[in-house]
Short mmCIF file of C-alpha atoms in Angstrom, two decimals:
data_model
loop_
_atom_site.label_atom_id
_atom_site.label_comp_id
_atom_site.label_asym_id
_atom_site.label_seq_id
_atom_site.Cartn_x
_atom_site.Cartn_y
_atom_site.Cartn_z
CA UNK O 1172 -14.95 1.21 -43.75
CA UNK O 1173 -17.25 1.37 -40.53
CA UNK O 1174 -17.40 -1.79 -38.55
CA UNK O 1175 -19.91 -2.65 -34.95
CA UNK O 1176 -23.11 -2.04 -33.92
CA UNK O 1177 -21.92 1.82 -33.72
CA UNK O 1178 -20.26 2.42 -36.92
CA UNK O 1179 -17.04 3.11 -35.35
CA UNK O 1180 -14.72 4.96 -37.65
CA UNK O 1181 -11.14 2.43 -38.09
CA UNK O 1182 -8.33 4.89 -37.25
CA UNK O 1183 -4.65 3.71 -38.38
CA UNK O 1184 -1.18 4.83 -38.14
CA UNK O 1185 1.52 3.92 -40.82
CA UNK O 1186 5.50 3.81 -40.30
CA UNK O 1187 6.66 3.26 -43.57
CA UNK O 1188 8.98 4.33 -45.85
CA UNK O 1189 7.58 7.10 -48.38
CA UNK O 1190 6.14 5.61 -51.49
CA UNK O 1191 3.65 5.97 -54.20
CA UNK O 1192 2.45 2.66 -53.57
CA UNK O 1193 1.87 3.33 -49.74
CA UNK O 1194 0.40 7.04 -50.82
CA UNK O 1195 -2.17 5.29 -52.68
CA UNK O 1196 -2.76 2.65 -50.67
CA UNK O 1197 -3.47 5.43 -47.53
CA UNK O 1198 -5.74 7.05 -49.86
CA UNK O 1199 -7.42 4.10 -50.91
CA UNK O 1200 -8.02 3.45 -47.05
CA UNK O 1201 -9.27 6.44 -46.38
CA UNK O 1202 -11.92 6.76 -49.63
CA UNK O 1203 -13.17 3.72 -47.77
CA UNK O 1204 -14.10 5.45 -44.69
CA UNK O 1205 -10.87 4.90 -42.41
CA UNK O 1206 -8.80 7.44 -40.66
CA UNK O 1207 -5.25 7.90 -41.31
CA UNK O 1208 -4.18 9.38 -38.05
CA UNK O 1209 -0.44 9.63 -38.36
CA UNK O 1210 2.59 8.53 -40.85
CA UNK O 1211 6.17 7.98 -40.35
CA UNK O 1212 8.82 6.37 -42.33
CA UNK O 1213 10.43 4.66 -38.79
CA UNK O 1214 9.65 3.10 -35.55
CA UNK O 1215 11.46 6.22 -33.89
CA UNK O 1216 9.33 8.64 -35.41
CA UNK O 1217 6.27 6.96 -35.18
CA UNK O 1218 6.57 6.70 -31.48
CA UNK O 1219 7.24 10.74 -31.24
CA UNK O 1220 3.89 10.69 -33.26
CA UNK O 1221 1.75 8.67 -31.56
CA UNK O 1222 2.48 10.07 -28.39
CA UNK O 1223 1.63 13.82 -29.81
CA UNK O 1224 -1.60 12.29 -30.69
CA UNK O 1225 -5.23 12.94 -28.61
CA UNK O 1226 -6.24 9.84 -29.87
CA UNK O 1227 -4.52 6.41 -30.27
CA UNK O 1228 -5.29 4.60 -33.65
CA UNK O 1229 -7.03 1.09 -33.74
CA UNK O 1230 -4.38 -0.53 -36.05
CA UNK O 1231 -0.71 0.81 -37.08
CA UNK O 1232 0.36 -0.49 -40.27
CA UNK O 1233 4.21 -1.12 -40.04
CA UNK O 1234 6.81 -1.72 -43.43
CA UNK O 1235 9.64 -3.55 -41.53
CA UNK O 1236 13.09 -2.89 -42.24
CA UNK O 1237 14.88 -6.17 -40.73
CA UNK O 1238 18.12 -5.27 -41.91
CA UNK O 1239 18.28 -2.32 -39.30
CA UNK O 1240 19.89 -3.70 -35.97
CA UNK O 1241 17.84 -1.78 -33.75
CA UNK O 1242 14.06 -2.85 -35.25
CA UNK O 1243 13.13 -5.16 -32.37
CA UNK O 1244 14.37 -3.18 -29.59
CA UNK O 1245 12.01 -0.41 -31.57
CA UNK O 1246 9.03 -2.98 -31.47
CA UNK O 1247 9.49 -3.91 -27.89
CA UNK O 1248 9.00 -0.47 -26.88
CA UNK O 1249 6.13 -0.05 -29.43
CA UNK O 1250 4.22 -2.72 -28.25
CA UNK O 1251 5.36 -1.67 -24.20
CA UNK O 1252 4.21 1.62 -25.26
CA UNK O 1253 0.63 1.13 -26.69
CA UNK O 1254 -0.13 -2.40 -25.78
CA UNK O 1255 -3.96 -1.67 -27.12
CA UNK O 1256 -2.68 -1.09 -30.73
CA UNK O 1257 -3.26 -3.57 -33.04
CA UNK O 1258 -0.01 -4.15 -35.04
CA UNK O 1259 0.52 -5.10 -38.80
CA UNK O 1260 3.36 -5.93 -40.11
CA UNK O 1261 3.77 -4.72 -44.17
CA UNK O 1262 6.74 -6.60 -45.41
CA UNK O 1263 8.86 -7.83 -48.54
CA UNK O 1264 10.30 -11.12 -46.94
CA UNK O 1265 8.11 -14.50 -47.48
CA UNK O 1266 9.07 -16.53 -44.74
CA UNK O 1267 7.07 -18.28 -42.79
CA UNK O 1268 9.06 -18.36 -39.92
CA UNK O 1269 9.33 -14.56 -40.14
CA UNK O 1270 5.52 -14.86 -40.18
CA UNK O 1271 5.47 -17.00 -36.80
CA UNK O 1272 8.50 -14.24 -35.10
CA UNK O 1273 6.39 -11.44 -35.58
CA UNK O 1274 3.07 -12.97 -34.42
CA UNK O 1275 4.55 -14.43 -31.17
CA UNK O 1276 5.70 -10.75 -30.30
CA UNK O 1277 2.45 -9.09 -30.85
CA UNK O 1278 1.42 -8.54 -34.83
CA UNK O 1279 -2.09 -9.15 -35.32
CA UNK O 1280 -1.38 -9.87 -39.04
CA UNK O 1281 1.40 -9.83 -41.93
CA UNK O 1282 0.93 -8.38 -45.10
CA UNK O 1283 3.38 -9.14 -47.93
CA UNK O 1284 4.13 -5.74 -50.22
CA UNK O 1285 1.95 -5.95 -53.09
CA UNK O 1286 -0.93 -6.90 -50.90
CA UNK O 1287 -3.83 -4.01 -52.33
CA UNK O 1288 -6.14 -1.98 -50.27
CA UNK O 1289 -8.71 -5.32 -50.44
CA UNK O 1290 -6.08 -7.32 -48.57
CA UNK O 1291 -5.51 -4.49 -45.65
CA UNK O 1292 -9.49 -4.09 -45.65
CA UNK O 1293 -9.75 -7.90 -44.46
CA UNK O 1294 -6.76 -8.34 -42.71
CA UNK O 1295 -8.38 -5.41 -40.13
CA UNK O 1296 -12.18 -6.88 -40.34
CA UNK O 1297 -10.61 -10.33 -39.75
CA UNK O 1298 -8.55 -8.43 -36.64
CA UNK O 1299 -11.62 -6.55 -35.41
CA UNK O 1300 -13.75 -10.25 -35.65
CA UNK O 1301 -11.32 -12.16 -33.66
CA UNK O 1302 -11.29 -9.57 -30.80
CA UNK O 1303 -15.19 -9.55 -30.83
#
């Protein structure tokens, strides 16, 4: 997927766990023209990537473990970190209020798991338009 006046190239990051679904859902991404920079399966090592990296990605795709104590502290320093990254979160819980948390710290979107490449593809064009 190019997007602008320039087709610029969309460049992501994923920390999520390892998965067939997530494999195919990376390669879906990239068939349709995006760049899969980096991919971790936690915050921790997603940080150590994206700092080894020349170039920052445009949106990091994150699968949120809530049951791990230390996941906000992890975000906090994420979003300290690389304040231009656009953050989505990739999730199992349905909650609205969830929803809300996670966009009042920074998320640009929420994706439920399940959600297909088509869903990521307009989550980041509807991200892109609303910074334009």
């Amino acid at each position: 997927m190019k997007t602008g006046t320039v087709q610029e190239t969309i460049s992501l990051s994923f920390i999520n766990d390892k998965s067939p679904v997530t494999d195919n859902i990376c390669k879906d991404l990239a068939a349709s023209g995006m760049e899969i920079l980096s991919r971790s399966e936690n915050i921790e090592n997603g940080l150590s990537q994206l700092s080894s990296l020349n170039e920052l990605p445009k949106f990091c795709i994150i699968n949120l473990d809530f049951y791990d104590q230390n996941v906000l502290k992890q975000l906090q320093e994420l979003r300290k970190e690389y304040p231009a990254i656009k953050l989505v979160a990739h999730s199992d819980i349905d909650d609205e209020k969830v929803g809300k948390s996670l966009l009042d710290i920074g998320f640009s979107s929420y994706l439920l798991l399940g959600s297909d490449v088509d869903d990521f593809e307009r989550v980041i064009e509807t991200v892109i338009g609303a910074d334009s």
